[in-house]
Every structure is written in structure tokens, then in C-alpha cells.
């Protein structure tokens, strides 16, 4: 009788454990996405019409991004070229590479960097937590015209992260960047480059951003700042795969 009571309880426990394991596995799989930052650098020996002709002939927009992959951001970073951030399963990494080799080479020189979203990790430290999602309206058509700015914060690898963090804390980095009146669009770590911050701001706040970086980021980082615009609304109609996600 004793074993007759215990057996059903044991079986129930095994079923619950199996369901929990299945649930955990599905959660891990659902969340197991890779961010990839891709720089598409123009060959300036050609003009834009010539580059666009090559992309069209090579079916760039029909094959990039590939199915199962989503665009996070697609910018023009002036002085660098196009910068695309993709979200994809790790299993699609080869697919991205092959698509660009077949359709982007000759038009662009490409660089790839694994990436992760830093903003959720540091949000609690920021005094100004303003964050925006870019809308689908081309910037040239907005009444309230804002400037996008891409800021690269490159670590000095002669220091440890703890030493860098101490400098940032001592200099009031998180209290001053982003300045009031500006908003974060994205704050990523681009592995191999450093931190990449995209800010939205009125042009009148450009000096404030620059001063905040000079006063609180220098010594901890080597900085590069590029005017930027959102290319995605201009090319979305050309893309076969229009899947897009927000961060």
C-alpha cells in the first residue's frame, strides 16, 4: 500500500521535472539570438549610382537580410559608410556571410563584429534615462528634425575594466552622458571596437554632447563621433525580408 501511494507521487514529480526542463530549454532557445554589427564601406572609386547598379545586378536587397534574420538598425554613419545591426540565431551566421559575399562584395568592403545590448545593464546608473525608438518617417520629412550621432567609446586596453570604471565614476560619466535634452537610441558593445552609443538630439545640443564626452569619457576611452541618419525608411520598400525588431 505504501509503495502504491509513493509511485504516483514519484511519477508526478518526474513529469513536472521533465516539463520544467522542456520549458527552460524552449526559453533558452527563444532567447538565444546573436546581434551582429556589419559595416558596409563604400568604394569611393565609384559613385552612388554605380554602387547601386552593382547591388541591383547582384540582387542585394532580395538576399540581405536573409529569411529568419531581422534588422535592428540600418544607418548611414557619415565618414564610415552603412552600419547594419542584425538579430539572428547563431545557426544563421554562415547565411549572413554568404549573402554578403555574393551580393555586397564589389559594391562594399565589409566588416563584421559580434555585438550585445549594454543599455539594460547600465540603465540604472544613468541620470538621464531618456530612450527613444526611431519611427519609420524619413528624417528629411520630419517637422521636429533631430540629429542622430554615433559615438564610439573605445577602451584603452592598457587598463582593466575596473580601472576604467573607476575613472568613469570619478569623472561623473553616467551623470553627464547622455546630457539632458538628448536621448539614447541604442547603447551596444561591439566586440573588437568598444561601446557604440547612438544618440538622438537637437542640433543645439551637439556642443553639450561633445563637452560631456571630453569631460567624462576621455582618459577612460578613445572617442570617435560621427553624424548619422536612419537609412532603413528609405530602403525598406526594396527589401524582400522586411523583418525588423527594436532594442
GROMACS .gro file of C-alpha atoms in nm:
model
  247
    1UNK     CA    1   0.000   0.000   0.000
    2UNK     CA    2   0.284   0.232   0.091
    3UNK     CA    3   0.451   0.183  -0.249
    4UNK     CA    4   0.118   0.220  -0.426
    5UNK     CA    5   0.090   0.573  -0.281
    6UNK     CA    6   0.453   0.669  -0.343
    7UNK     CA    7   0.465   0.552  -0.706
    8UNK     CA    8   0.210   0.808  -0.838
    9UNK     CA    9   0.388   1.088  -0.647
   10UNK     CA   10   0.722   0.982  -0.794
   11UNK     CA   11   0.575   0.974  -1.145
   12UNK     CA   12   0.415   1.318  -1.094
   13UNK     CA   13   0.749   1.460  -0.980
   14UNK     CA   14   0.923   1.318  -1.286
   15UNK     CA   15   0.658   1.467  -1.519
   16UNK     CA   16   0.686   1.813  -1.356
   17UNK     CA   17   1.066   1.797  -1.377
   18UNK     CA   18   1.052   1.699  -1.744
   19UNK     CA   19   0.806   1.981  -1.821
   20UNK     CA   20   1.028   2.231  -1.638
   21UNK     CA   21   1.332   2.114  -1.834
   22UNK     CA   22   1.141   2.145  -2.162
   23UNK     CA   23   1.024   2.493  -2.066
   24UNK     CA   24   1.376   2.603  -1.975
   25UNK     CA   25   1.513   2.465  -2.298
   26UNK     CA   26   1.249   2.648  -2.502
   27UNK     CA   27   1.320   2.973  -2.317
   28UNK     CA   28   1.691   2.937  -2.377
   29UNK     CA   29   1.630   2.867  -2.744
   30UNK     CA   30   1.390   3.160  -2.779
   31UNK     CA   31   1.637   3.399  -2.621
   32UNK     CA   32   1.944   3.256  -2.794
   33UNK     CA   33   1.983   3.528  -3.056
   34UNK     CA   34   2.302   3.690  -3.173
   35UNK     CA   35   2.347   4.057  -3.254
   36UNK     CA   36   2.585   4.130  -3.539
   37UNK     CA   37   2.711   4.473  -3.643
   38UNK     CA   38   2.812   4.496  -4.009
   39UNK     CA   39   2.991   4.789  -4.169
   40UNK     CA   40   2.932   4.826  -4.541
   41UNK     CA   41   3.206   5.062  -4.652
   42UNK     CA   42   3.168   5.227  -4.990
   43UNK     CA   43   3.436   5.205  -5.254
   44UNK     CA   44   3.481   5.574  -5.329
   45UNK     CA   45   3.630   5.500  -5.671
   46UNK     CA   46   3.262   5.458  -5.771
   47UNK     CA   47   2.972   5.699  -5.731
   48UNK     CA   48   2.646   5.600  -5.562
   49UNK     CA   49   2.468   5.529  -5.891
   50UNK     CA   50   2.742   5.285  -5.991
   51UNK     CA   51   2.731   5.118  -5.649
   52UNK     CA   52   2.351   5.091  -5.663
   53UNK     CA   53   2.372   4.933  -6.009
   54UNK     CA   54   2.606   4.663  -5.875
   55UNK     CA   55   2.374   4.595  -5.580
   56UNK     CA   56   2.077   4.564  -5.812
   57UNK     CA   57   2.258   4.332  -6.052
   58UNK     CA   58   2.375   4.112  -5.762
   59UNK     CA   59   2.025   4.104  -5.603
   60UNK     CA   60   2.148   4.260  -5.279
   61UNK     CA   61   1.808   4.364  -5.147
   62UNK     CA   62   1.648   4.029  -5.236
   63UNK     CA   63   1.906   3.834  -5.035
   64UNK     CA   64   2.007   4.062  -4.748
   65UNK     CA   65   1.893   4.024  -4.479
   66UNK     CA   66   1.818   3.655  -4.534
   67UNK     CA   67   1.498   3.487  -4.414
   68UNK     CA   68   1.498   3.419  -4.039
   69UNK     CA   69   1.706   3.731  -3.973
   70UNK     CA   70   1.581   4.072  -3.855
   71UNK     CA   71   1.717   4.424  -3.888
   72UNK     CA   72   1.771   4.611  -3.561
   73UNK     CA   73   1.922   4.925  -3.716
   74UNK     CA   74   2.035   5.031  -4.061
   75UNK     CA   75   2.220   5.362  -4.054
   76UNK     CA   76   2.448   5.570  -4.266
   77UNK     CA   77   2.735   5.668  -4.037
   78UNK     CA   78   2.890   5.955  -4.227
   79UNK     CA   79   3.263   5.905  -4.265
   80UNK     CA   80   3.237   5.524  -4.229
   81UNK     CA   81   2.957   5.401  -4.455
   82UNK     CA   82   2.645   5.199  -4.386
   83UNK     CA   83   2.614   5.028  -4.048
   84UNK     CA   84   2.365   4.744  -4.013
   85UNK     CA   85   2.283   4.572  -3.684
   86UNK     CA   86   2.110   4.235  -3.727
   87UNK     CA   87   1.943   3.995  -3.485
   88UNK     CA   88   1.980   3.630  -3.584
   89UNK     CA   89   2.005   3.277  -3.449
   90UNK     CA   90   2.369   3.166  -3.428
   91UNK     CA   91   2.286   2.898  -3.686
   92UNK     CA   92   2.226   3.177  -3.943
   93UNK     CA   93   2.573   3.328  -3.913
   94UNK     CA   94   2.705   3.149  -4.220
   95UNK     CA   95   2.392   3.254  -4.415
   96UNK     CA   96   2.465   3.622  -4.347
   97UNK     CA   97   2.826   3.588  -4.452
   98UNK     CA   98   2.744   3.405  -4.775
   99UNK     CA   99   2.468   3.655  -4.865
  100UNK     CA  100   2.712   3.944  -4.834
  101UNK     CA  101   2.990   3.765  -5.019
  102UNK     CA  102   2.753   3.700  -5.310
  103UNK     CA  103   2.566   4.031  -5.322
  104UNK     CA  104   2.763   4.305  -5.142
  105UNK     CA  105   3.122   4.245  -5.247
  106UNK     CA  106   3.238   4.477  -5.525
  107UNK     CA  107   2.990   4.740  -5.403
  108UNK     CA  108   3.119   4.745  -5.042
  109UNK     CA  109   3.406   4.640  -4.822
  110UNK     CA  110   3.256   4.455  -4.526
  111UNK     CA  111   3.346   4.425  -4.157
  112UNK     CA  112   3.165   4.207  -3.901
  113UNK     CA  113   3.151   4.241  -3.521
  114UNK     CA  114   2.958   4.036  -3.266
  115UNK     CA  115   2.752   4.269  -3.051
  116UNK     CA  116   2.540   4.278  -2.737
  117UNK     CA  117   2.296   4.524  -2.586
  118UNK     CA  118   2.461   4.712  -2.299
  119UNK     CA  119   2.178   4.953  -2.220
  120UNK     CA  120   1.974   4.723  -1.986
  121UNK     CA  121   2.292   4.660  -1.784
  122UNK     CA  122   2.380   5.028  -1.730
  123UNK     CA  123   2.037   5.196  -1.740
  124UNK     CA  124   2.013   5.214  -1.360
  125UNK     CA  125   2.341   5.411  -1.349
  126UNK     CA  126   2.229   5.681  -1.591
  127UNK     CA  127   2.092   6.009  -1.458
  128UNK     CA  128   1.920   6.079  -1.792
  129UNK     CA  129   1.732   5.760  -1.882
  130UNK     CA  130   1.559   5.906  -2.189
  131UNK     CA  131   1.547   5.644  -2.464
  132UNK     CA  132   1.369   5.659  -2.798
  133UNK     CA  133   1.268   5.426  -3.078
  134UNK     CA  134   1.314   5.570  -3.424
  135UNK     CA  135   0.996   5.589  -3.628
  136UNK     CA  136   0.956   5.492  -3.991
  137UNK     CA  137   0.940   5.850  -4.121
  138UNK     CA  138   1.246   5.954  -4.321
  139UNK     CA  139   1.435   6.219  -4.126
  140UNK     CA  140   1.412   6.462  -4.418
  141UNK     CA  141   1.031   6.466  -4.379
  142UNK     CA  142   1.011   6.524  -4.003
  143UNK     CA  143   0.887   6.856  -3.874
  144UNK     CA  144   1.070   6.813  -3.544
  145UNK     CA  145   1.407   6.740  -3.702
  146UNK     CA  146   1.657   6.573  -3.471
  147UNK     CA  147   2.018   6.479  -3.534
  148UNK     CA  148   2.148   6.126  -3.487
  149UNK     CA  149   2.501   6.088  -3.360
  150UNK     CA  150   2.704   5.766  -3.338
  151UNK     CA  151   2.966   5.773  -3.063
  152UNK     CA  152   3.232   5.502  -3.039
  153UNK     CA  153   3.386   5.467  -2.694
  154UNK     CA  154   3.698   5.259  -2.747
  155UNK     CA  155   3.857   5.106  -2.438
  156UNK     CA  156   4.220   5.165  -2.353
  157UNK     CA  157   4.335   4.805  -2.312
  158UNK     CA  158   4.632   4.911  -2.102
  159UNK     CA  159   4.376   4.938  -1.819
  160UNK     CA  160   4.145   4.679  -1.667
  161UNK     CA  161   3.769   4.725  -1.674
  162UNK     CA  162   3.772   4.803  -1.302
  163UNK     CA  163   4.024   5.082  -1.359
  164UNK     CA  164   3.819   5.219  -1.649
  165UNK     CA  165   3.502   5.203  -1.438
  166UNK     CA  166   3.673   5.392  -1.157
  167UNK     CA  167   3.775   5.671  -1.396
  168UNK     CA  168   3.421   5.695  -1.533
  169UNK     CA  169   3.275   5.708  -1.183
  170UNK     CA  170   3.526   5.969  -1.065
  171UNK     CA  171   3.457   6.185  -1.374
  172UNK     CA  172   3.076   6.163  -1.344
  173UNK     CA  173   3.033   5.981  -1.675
  174UNK     CA  174   2.691   5.830  -1.605
  175UNK     CA  175   2.559   6.154  -1.457
  176UNK     CA  176   2.650   6.354  -1.768
  177UNK     CA  177   2.610   6.124  -2.068
  178UNK     CA  178   2.366   6.149  -2.229
  179UNK     CA  179   2.313   6.518  -2.142
  180UNK     CA  180   1.965   6.643  -2.061
  181UNK     CA  181   1.761   6.704  -2.376
  182UNK     CA  182   1.924   6.413  -2.561
  183UNK     CA  183   1.808   6.051  -2.581
  184UNK     CA  184   1.972   5.714  -2.627
  185UNK     CA  185   1.863   5.519  -2.934
  186UNK     CA  186   2.096   5.225  -2.874
  187UNK     CA  187   2.388   5.150  -2.647
  188UNK     CA  188   2.574   4.839  -2.762
  189UNK     CA  189   2.907   4.672  -2.704
  190UNK     CA  190   3.057   4.598  -3.046
  191UNK     CA  191   3.316   4.337  -2.961
  192UNK     CA  192   3.652   4.430  -3.111
  193UNK     CA  193   3.564   4.801  -3.127
  194UNK     CA  194   3.423   4.901  -2.789
  195UNK     CA  195   3.096   5.064  -2.687
  196UNK     CA  196   2.874   5.216  -2.954
  197UNK     CA  197   2.617   5.474  -2.850
  198UNK     CA  198   2.362   5.618  -3.092
  199UNK     CA  199   2.204   5.939  -2.961
  200UNK     CA  200   1.911   6.147  -3.085
  201UNK     CA  201   1.941   6.518  -3.013
  202UNK     CA  202   1.853   6.864  -3.137
  203UNK     CA  203   2.143   7.020  -3.328
  204UNK     CA  204   2.164   7.280  -3.049
  205UNK     CA  205   2.275   7.003  -2.809
  206UNK     CA  206   2.576   6.899  -3.016
  207UNK     CA  207   2.818   7.108  -2.808
  208UNK     CA  208   2.671   6.964  -2.486
  209UNK     CA  209   2.732   6.608  -2.604
  210UNK     CA  210   3.087   6.685  -2.710
  211UNK     CA  211   3.168   6.859  -2.380
  212UNK     CA  212   3.016   6.573  -2.177
  213UNK     CA  213   3.237   6.325  -2.361
  214UNK     CA  214   3.551   6.540  -2.330
  215UNK     CA  215   3.496   6.592  -1.958
  216UNK     CA  216   3.378   6.249  -1.850
  217UNK     CA  217   3.482   5.990  -2.112
  218UNK     CA  218   3.834   6.095  -2.206
  219UNK     CA  219   4.104   5.905  -2.019
  220UNK     CA  220   3.869   5.605  -1.992
  221UNK     CA  221   3.802   5.584  -2.368
  222UNK     CA  222   3.931   5.694  -2.704
  223UNK     CA  223   3.628   5.853  -2.868
  224UNK     CA  224   3.504   5.888  -3.225
  225UNK     CA  225   3.188   6.082  -3.315
  226UNK     CA  226   3.000   6.057  -3.646
  227UNK     CA  227   2.685   6.230  -3.775
  228UNK     CA  228   2.435   5.961  -3.866
  229UNK     CA  229   2.099   5.914  -4.031
  230UNK     CA  230   1.847   5.634  -4.036
  231UNK     CA  231   1.864   5.467  -4.377
  232UNK     CA  232   1.603   5.197  -4.312
  233UNK     CA  233   1.292   5.404  -4.401
  234UNK     CA  234   1.447   5.487  -4.739
  235UNK     CA  235   1.527   5.127  -4.837
  236UNK     CA  236   1.256   4.926  -4.660
  237UNK     CA  237   1.043   4.909  -4.977
  238UNK     CA  238   1.336   4.747  -5.163
  239UNK     CA  239   1.391   4.469  -4.910
  240UNK     CA  240   1.238   4.128  -4.970
  241UNK     CA  241   1.274   4.043  -4.598
  242UNK     CA  242   1.128   4.337  -4.403
  243UNK     CA  243   1.156   4.175  -4.058
  244UNK     CA  244   1.264   4.438  -3.803
  245UNK     CA  245   1.299   4.434  -3.425
  246UNK     CA  246   1.353   4.709  -3.167
  247UNK     CA  247   1.601   4.720  -2.881
   0.00000   0.00000   0.00000
